[in-house]
mmCIF file of N, CA and C in Angstrom:
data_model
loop_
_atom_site.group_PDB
_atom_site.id
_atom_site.type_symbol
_atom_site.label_atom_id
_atom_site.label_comp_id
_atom_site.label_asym_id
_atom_site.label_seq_id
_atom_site.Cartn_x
_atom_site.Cartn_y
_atom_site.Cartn_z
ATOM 1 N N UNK A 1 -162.585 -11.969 78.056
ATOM 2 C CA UNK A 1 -161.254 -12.267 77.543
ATOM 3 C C UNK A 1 -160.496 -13.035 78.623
ATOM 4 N N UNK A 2 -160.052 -13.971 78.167
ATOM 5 C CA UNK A 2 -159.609 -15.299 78.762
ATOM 6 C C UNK A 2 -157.923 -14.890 79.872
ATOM 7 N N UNK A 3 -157.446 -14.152 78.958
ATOM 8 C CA UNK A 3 -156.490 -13.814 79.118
ATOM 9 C C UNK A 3 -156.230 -12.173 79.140
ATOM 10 N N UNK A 4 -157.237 -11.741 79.705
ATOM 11 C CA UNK A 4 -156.901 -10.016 80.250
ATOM 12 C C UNK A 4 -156.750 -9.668 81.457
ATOM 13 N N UNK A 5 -155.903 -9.047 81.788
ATOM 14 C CA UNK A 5 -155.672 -8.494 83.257
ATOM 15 C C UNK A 5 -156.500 -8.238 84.219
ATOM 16 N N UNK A 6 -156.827 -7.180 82.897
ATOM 17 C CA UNK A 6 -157.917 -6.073 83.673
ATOM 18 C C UNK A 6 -159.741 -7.218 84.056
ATOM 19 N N UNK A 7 -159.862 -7.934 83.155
ATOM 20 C CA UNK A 7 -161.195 -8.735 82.601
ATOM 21 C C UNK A 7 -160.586 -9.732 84.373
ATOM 22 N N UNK A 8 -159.767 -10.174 84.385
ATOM 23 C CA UNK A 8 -159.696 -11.037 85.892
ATOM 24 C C UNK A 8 -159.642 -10.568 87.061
ATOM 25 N N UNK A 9 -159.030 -8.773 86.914
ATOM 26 C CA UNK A 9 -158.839 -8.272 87.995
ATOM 27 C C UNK A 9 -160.448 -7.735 88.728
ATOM 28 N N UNK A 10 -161.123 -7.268 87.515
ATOM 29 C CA UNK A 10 -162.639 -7.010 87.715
ATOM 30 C C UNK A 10 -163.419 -8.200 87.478
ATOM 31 N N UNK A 11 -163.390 -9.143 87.541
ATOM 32 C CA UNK A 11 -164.221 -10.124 87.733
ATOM 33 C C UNK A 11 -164.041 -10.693 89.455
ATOM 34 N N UNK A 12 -162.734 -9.875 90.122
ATOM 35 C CA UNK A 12 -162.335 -10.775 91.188
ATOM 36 C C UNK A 12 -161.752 -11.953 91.579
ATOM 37 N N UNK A 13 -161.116 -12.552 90.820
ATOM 38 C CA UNK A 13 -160.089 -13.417 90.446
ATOM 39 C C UNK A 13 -158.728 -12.642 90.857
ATOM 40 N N UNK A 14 -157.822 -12.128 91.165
ATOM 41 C CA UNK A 14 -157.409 -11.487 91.437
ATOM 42 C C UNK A 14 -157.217 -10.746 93.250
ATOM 43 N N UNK A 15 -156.179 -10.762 94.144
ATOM 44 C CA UNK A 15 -156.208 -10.194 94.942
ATOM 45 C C UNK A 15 -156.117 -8.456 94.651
ATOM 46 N N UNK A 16 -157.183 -7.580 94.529
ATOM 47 C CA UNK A 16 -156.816 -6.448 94.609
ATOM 48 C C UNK A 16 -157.448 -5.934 95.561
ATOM 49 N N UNK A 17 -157.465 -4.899 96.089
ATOM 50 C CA UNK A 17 -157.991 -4.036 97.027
ATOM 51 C C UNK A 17 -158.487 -2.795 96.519
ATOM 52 N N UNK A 18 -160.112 -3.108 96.048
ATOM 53 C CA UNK A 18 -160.899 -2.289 95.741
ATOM 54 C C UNK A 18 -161.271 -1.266 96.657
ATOM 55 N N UNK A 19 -161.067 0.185 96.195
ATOM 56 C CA UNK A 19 -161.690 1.595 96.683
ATOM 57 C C UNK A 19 -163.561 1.658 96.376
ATOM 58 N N UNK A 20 -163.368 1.655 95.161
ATOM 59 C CA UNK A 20 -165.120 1.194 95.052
ATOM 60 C C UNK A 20 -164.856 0.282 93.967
ATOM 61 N N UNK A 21 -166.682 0.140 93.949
ATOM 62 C CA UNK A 21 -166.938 -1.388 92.886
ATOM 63 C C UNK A 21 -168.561 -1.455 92.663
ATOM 64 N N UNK A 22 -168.962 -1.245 91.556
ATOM 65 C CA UNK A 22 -170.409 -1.331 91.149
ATOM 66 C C UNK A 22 -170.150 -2.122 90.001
ATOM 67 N N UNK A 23 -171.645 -2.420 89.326
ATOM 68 C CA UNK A 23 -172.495 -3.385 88.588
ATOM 69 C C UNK A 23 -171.118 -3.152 87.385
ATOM 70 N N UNK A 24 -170.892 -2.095 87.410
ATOM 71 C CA UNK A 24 -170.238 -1.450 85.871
ATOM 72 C C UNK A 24 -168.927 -1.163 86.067
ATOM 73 N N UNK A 25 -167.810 -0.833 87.027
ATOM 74 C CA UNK A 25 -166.829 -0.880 87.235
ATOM 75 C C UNK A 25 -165.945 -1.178 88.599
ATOM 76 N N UNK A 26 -164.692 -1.604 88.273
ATOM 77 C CA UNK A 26 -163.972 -1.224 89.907
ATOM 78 C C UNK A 26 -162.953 0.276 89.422
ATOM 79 N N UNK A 27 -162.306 0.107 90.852
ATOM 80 C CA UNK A 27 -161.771 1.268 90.966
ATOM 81 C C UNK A 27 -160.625 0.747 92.129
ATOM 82 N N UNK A 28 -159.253 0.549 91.642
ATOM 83 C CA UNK A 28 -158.207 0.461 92.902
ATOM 84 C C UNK A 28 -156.835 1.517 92.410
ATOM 85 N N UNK A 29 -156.099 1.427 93.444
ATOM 86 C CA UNK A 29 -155.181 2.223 93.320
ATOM 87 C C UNK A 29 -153.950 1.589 92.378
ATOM 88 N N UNK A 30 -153.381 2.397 91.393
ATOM 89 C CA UNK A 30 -152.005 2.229 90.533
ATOM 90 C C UNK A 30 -151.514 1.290 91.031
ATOM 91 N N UNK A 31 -150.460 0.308 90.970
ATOM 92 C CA UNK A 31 -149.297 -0.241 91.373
ATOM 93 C C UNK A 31 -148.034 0.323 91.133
ATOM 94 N N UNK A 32 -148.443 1.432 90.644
ATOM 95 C CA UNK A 32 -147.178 2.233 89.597
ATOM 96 C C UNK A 32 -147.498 3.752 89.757
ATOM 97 N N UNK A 33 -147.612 4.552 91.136
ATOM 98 C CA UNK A 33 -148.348 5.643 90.935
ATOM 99 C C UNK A 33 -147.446 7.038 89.962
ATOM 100 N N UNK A 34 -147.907 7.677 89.692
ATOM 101 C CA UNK A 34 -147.523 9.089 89.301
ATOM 102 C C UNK A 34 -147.693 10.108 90.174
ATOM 103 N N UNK A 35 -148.845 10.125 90.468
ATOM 104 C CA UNK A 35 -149.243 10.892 91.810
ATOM 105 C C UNK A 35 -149.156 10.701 93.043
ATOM 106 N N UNK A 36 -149.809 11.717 94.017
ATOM 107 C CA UNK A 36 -149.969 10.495 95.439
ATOM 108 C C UNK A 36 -151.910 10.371 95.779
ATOM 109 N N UNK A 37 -152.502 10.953 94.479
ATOM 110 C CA UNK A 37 -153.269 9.999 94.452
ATOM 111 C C UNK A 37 -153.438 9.407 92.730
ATOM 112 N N UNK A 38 -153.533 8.305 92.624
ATOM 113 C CA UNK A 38 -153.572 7.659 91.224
ATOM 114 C C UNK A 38 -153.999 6.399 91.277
ATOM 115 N N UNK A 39 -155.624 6.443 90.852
ATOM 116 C CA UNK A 39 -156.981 5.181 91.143
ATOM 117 C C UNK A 39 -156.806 4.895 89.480
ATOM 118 N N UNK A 40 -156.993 3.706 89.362
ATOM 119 C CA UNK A 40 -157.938 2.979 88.026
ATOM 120 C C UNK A 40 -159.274 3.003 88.081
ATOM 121 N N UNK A 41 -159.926 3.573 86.874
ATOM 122 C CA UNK A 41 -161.226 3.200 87.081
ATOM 123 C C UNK A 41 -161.688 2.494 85.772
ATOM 124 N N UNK A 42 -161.608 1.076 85.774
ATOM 125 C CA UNK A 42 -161.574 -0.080 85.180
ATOM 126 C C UNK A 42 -162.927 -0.601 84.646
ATOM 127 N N UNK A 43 -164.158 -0.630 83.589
ATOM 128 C CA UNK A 43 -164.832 -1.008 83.246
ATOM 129 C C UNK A 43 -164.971 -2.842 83.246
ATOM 130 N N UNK A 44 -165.866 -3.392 84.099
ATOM 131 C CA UNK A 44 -166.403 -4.645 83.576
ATOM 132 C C UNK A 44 -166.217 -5.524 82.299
ATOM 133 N N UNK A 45 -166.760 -4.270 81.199
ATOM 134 C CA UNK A 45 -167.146 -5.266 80.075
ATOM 135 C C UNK A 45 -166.143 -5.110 79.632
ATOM 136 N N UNK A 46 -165.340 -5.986 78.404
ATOM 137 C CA UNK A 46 -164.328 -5.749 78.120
ATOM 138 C C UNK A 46 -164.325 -4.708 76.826
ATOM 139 N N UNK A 47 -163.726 -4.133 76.775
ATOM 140 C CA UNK A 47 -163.774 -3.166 75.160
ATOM 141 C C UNK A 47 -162.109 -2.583 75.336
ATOM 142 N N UNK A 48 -161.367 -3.267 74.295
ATOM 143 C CA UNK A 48 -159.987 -3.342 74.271
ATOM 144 C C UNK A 48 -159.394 -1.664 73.930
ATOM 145 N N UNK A 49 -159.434 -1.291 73.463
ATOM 146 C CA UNK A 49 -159.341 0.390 73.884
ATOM 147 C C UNK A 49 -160.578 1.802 73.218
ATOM 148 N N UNK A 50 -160.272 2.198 73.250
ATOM 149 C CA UNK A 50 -160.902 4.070 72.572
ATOM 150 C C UNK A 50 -161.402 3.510 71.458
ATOM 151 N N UNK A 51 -160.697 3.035 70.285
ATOM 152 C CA UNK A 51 -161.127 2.984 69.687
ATOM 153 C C UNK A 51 -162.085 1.788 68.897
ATOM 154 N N UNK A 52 -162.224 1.460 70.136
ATOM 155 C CA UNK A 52 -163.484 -0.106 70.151
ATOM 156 C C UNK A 52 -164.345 0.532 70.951
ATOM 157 N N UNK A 53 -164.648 1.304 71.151
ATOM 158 C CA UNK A 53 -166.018 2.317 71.923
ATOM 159 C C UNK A 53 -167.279 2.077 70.416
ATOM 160 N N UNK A 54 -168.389 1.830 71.446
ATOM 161 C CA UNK A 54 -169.406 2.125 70.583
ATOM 162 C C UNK A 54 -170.463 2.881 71.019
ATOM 163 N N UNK A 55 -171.589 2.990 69.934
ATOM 164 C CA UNK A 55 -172.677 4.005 70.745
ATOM 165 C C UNK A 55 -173.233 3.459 72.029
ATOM 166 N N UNK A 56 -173.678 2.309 71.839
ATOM 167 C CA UNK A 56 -174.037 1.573 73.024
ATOM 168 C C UNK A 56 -173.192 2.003 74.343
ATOM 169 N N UNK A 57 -171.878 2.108 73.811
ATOM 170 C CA UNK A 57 -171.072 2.264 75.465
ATOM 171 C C UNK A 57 -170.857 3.869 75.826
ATOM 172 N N UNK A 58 -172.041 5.021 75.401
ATOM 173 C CA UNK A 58 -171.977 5.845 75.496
ATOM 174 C C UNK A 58 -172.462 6.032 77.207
ATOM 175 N N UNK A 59 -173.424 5.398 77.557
ATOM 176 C CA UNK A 59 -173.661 5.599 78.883
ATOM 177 C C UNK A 59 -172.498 4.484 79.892
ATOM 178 N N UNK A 60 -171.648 3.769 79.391
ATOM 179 C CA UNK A 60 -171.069 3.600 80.295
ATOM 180 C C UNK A 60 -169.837 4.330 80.649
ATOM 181 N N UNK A 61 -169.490 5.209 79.934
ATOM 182 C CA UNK A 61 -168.179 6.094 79.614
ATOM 183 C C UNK A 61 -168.778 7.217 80.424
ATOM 184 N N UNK A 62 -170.072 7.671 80.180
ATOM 185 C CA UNK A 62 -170.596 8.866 81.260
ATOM 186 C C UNK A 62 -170.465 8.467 83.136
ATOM 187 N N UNK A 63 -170.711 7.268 83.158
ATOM 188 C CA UNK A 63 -171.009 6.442 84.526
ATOM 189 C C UNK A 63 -169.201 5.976 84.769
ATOM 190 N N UNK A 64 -168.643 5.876 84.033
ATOM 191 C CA UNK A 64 -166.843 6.334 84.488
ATOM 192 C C UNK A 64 -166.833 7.269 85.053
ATOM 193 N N UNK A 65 -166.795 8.870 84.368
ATOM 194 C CA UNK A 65 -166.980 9.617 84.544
ATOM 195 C C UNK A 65 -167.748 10.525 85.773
ATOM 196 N N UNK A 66 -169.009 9.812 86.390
ATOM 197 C CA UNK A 66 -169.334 10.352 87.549
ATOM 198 C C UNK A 66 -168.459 9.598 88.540
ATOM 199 N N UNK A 67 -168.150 8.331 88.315
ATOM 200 C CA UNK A 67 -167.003 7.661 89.378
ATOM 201 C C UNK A 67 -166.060 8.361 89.469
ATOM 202 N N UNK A 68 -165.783 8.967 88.701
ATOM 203 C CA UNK A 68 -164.543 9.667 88.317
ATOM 204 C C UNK A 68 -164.429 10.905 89.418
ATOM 205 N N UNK A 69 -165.820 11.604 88.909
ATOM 206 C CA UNK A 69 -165.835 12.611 90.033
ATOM 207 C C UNK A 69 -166.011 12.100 91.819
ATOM 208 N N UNK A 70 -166.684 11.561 92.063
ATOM 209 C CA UNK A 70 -167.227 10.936 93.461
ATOM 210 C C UNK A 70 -165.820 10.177 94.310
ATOM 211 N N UNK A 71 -164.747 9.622 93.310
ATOM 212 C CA UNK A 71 -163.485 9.500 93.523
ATOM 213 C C UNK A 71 -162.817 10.923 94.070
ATOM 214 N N UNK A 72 -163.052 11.584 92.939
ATOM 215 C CA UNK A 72 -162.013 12.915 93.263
ATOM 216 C C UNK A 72 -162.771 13.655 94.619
ATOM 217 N N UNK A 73 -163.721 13.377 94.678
ATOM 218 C CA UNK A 73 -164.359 13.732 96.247
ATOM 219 C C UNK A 73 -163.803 13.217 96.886
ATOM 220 N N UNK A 74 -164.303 11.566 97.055
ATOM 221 C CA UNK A 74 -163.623 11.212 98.477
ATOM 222 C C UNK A 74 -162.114 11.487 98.566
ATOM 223 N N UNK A 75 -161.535 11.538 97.870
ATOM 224 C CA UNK A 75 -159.663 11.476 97.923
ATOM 225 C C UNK A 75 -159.397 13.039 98.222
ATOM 226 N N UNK A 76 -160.085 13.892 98.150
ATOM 227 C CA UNK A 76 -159.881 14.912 98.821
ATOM 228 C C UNK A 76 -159.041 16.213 97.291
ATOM 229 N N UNK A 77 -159.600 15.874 96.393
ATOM 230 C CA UNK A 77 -158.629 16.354 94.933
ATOM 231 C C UNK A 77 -159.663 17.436 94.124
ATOM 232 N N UNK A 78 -161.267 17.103 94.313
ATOM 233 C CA UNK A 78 -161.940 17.708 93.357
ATOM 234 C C UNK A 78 -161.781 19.107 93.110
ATOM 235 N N UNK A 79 -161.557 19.911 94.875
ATOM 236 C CA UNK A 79 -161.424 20.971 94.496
ATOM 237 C C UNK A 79 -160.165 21.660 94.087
ATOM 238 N N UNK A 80 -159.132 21.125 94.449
ATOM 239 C CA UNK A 80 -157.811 21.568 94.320
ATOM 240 C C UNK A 80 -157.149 20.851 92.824
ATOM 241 N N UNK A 81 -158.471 19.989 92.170
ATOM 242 C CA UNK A 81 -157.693 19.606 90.441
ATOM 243 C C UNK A 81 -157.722 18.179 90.693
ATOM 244 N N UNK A 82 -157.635 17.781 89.514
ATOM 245 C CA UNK A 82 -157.447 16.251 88.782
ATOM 246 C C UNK A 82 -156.806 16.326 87.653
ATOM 247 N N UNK A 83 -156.878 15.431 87.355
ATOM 248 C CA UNK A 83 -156.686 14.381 85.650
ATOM 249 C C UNK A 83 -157.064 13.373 85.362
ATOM 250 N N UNK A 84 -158.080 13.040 84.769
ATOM 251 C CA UNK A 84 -158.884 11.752 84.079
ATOM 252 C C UNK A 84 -158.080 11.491 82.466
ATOM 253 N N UNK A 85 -157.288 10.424 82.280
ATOM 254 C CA UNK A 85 -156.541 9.756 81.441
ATOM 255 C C UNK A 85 -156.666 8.714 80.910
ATOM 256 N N UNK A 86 -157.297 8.394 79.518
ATOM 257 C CA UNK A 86 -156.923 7.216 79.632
ATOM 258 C C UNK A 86 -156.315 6.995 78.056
ATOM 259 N N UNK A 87 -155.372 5.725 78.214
ATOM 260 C CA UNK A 87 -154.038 5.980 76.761
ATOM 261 C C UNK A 87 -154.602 5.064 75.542
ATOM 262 N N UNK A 88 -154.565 5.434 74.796
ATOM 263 C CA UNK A 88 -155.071 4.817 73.462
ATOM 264 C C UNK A 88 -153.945 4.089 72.736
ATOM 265 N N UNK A 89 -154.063 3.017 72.591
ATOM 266 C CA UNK A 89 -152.822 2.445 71.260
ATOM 267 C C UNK A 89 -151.128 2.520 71.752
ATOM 268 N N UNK A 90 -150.247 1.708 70.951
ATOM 269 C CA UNK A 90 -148.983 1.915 71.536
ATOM 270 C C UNK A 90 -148.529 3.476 71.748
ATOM 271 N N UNK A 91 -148.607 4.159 70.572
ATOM 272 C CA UNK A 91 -147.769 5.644 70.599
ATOM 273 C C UNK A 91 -148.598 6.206 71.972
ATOM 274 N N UNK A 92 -149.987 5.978 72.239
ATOM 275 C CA UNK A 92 -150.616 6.472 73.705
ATOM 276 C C UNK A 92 -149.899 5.971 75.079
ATOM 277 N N UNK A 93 -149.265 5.077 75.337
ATOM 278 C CA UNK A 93 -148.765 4.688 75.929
ATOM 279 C C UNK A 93 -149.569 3.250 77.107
ATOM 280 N N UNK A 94 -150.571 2.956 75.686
ATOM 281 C CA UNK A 94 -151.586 2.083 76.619
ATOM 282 C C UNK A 94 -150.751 0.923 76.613
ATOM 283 N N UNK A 95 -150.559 0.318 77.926
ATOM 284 C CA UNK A 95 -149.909 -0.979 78.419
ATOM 285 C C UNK A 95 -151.029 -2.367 78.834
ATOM 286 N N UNK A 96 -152.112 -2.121 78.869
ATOM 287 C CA UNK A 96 -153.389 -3.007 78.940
ATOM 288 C C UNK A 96 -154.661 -2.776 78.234
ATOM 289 N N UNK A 97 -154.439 -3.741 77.211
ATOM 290 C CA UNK A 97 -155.380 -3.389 76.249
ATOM 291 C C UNK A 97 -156.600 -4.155 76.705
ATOM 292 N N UNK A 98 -157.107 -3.253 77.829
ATOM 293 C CA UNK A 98 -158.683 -3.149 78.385
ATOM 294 C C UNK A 98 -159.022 -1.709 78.801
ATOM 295 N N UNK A 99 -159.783 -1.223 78.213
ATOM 296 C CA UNK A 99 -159.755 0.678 78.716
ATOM 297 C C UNK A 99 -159.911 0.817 80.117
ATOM 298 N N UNK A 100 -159.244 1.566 79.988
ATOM 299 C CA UNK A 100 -159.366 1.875 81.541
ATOM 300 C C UNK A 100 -158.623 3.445 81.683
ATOM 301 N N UNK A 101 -159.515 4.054 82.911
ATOM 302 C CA UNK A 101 -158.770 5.669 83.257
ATOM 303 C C UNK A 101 -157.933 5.902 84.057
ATOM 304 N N UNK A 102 -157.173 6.765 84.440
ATOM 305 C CA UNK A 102 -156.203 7.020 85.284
ATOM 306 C C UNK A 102 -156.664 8.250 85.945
ATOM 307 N N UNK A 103 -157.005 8.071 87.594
ATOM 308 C CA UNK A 103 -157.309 9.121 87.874
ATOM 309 C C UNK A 103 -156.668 9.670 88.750
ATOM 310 N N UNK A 104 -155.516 10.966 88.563
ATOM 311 C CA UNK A 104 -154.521 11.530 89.131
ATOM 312 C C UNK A 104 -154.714 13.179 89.306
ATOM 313 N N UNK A 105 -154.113 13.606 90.769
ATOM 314 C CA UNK A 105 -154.520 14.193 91.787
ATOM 315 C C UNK A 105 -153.491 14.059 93.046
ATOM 316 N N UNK A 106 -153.605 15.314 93.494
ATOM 317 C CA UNK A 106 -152.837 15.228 94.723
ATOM 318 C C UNK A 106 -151.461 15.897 94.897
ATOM 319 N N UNK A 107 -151.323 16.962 93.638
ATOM 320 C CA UNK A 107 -150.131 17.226 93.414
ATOM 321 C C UNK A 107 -150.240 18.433 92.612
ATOM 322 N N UNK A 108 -149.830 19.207 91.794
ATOM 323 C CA UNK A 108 -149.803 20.286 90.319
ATOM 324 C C UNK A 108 -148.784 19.246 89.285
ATOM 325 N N UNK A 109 -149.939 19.268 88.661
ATOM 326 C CA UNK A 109 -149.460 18.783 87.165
ATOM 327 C C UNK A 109 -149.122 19.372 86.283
ATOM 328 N N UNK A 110 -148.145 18.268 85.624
ATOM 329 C CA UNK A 110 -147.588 19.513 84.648
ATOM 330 C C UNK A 110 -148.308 19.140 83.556
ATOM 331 N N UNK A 111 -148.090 20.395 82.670
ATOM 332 C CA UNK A 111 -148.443 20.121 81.034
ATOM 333 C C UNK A 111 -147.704 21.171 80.324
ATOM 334 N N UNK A 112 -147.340 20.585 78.867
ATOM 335 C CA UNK A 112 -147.844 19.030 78.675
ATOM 336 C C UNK A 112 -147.741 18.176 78.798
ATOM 337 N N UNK A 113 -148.134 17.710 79.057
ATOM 338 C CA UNK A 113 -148.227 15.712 79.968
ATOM 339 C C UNK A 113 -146.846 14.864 79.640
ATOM 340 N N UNK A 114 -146.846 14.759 78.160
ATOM 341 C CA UNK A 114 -146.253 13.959 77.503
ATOM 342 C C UNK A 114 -144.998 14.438 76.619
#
């Protein structure tokens, strides 16, 4: 997508300052945190939200997911809690329609969230 944020920011086009970065995703910090820790973990391919998931992208949603954890390691959060987020559609509060997670930590969260 010619014109996606997220599709330029993970292609590297973009000055960001990646935490990690494999074949299948990056991972940098919020510009907008909630927490005092709060990473993106941003998929490659493009798939515009949740509900453009297909079976095929079942193993890449698992491979978020261990980033997800290996994040909450290094940042020092796994054992003391997280939150893996990510917003679906306007009423979700998704602002970039490229999926992507929010991974927040570093604090007690409240719930409910929203």
């Amino acid at each position: 997508m010619e014109d996606c944020l997220f599709c330029k920011i993970s292609a590297g086009e973009m000055d960001t300052d990646f935490v990690y970065q494999d074949d299948q995703v990056v991972v940098f910090e919020d510009i907008n945190p909630q927490a005092p820790v709060h990473l993106l973990i941003v998929p490659k391919k493009h798939i515009a939200d949740l509900n453009n998931l297909q079976p095929a992208d079942n193993e890449l949603i698992g491979h978020i997911y261990q980033v997800a954890k290996k994040m909450a390691a290094e940042y020092d959060i796994a054992e003391s809690g997280y939150r893996l987020v990510s917003n679906c559609g306007d009423d979700g509060c998704q602002s970039v329609y490229h999926i992507h997670f929010h991974l927040l930590g570093g604090r007690k969260l409240q719930w409910p969230p929203g």
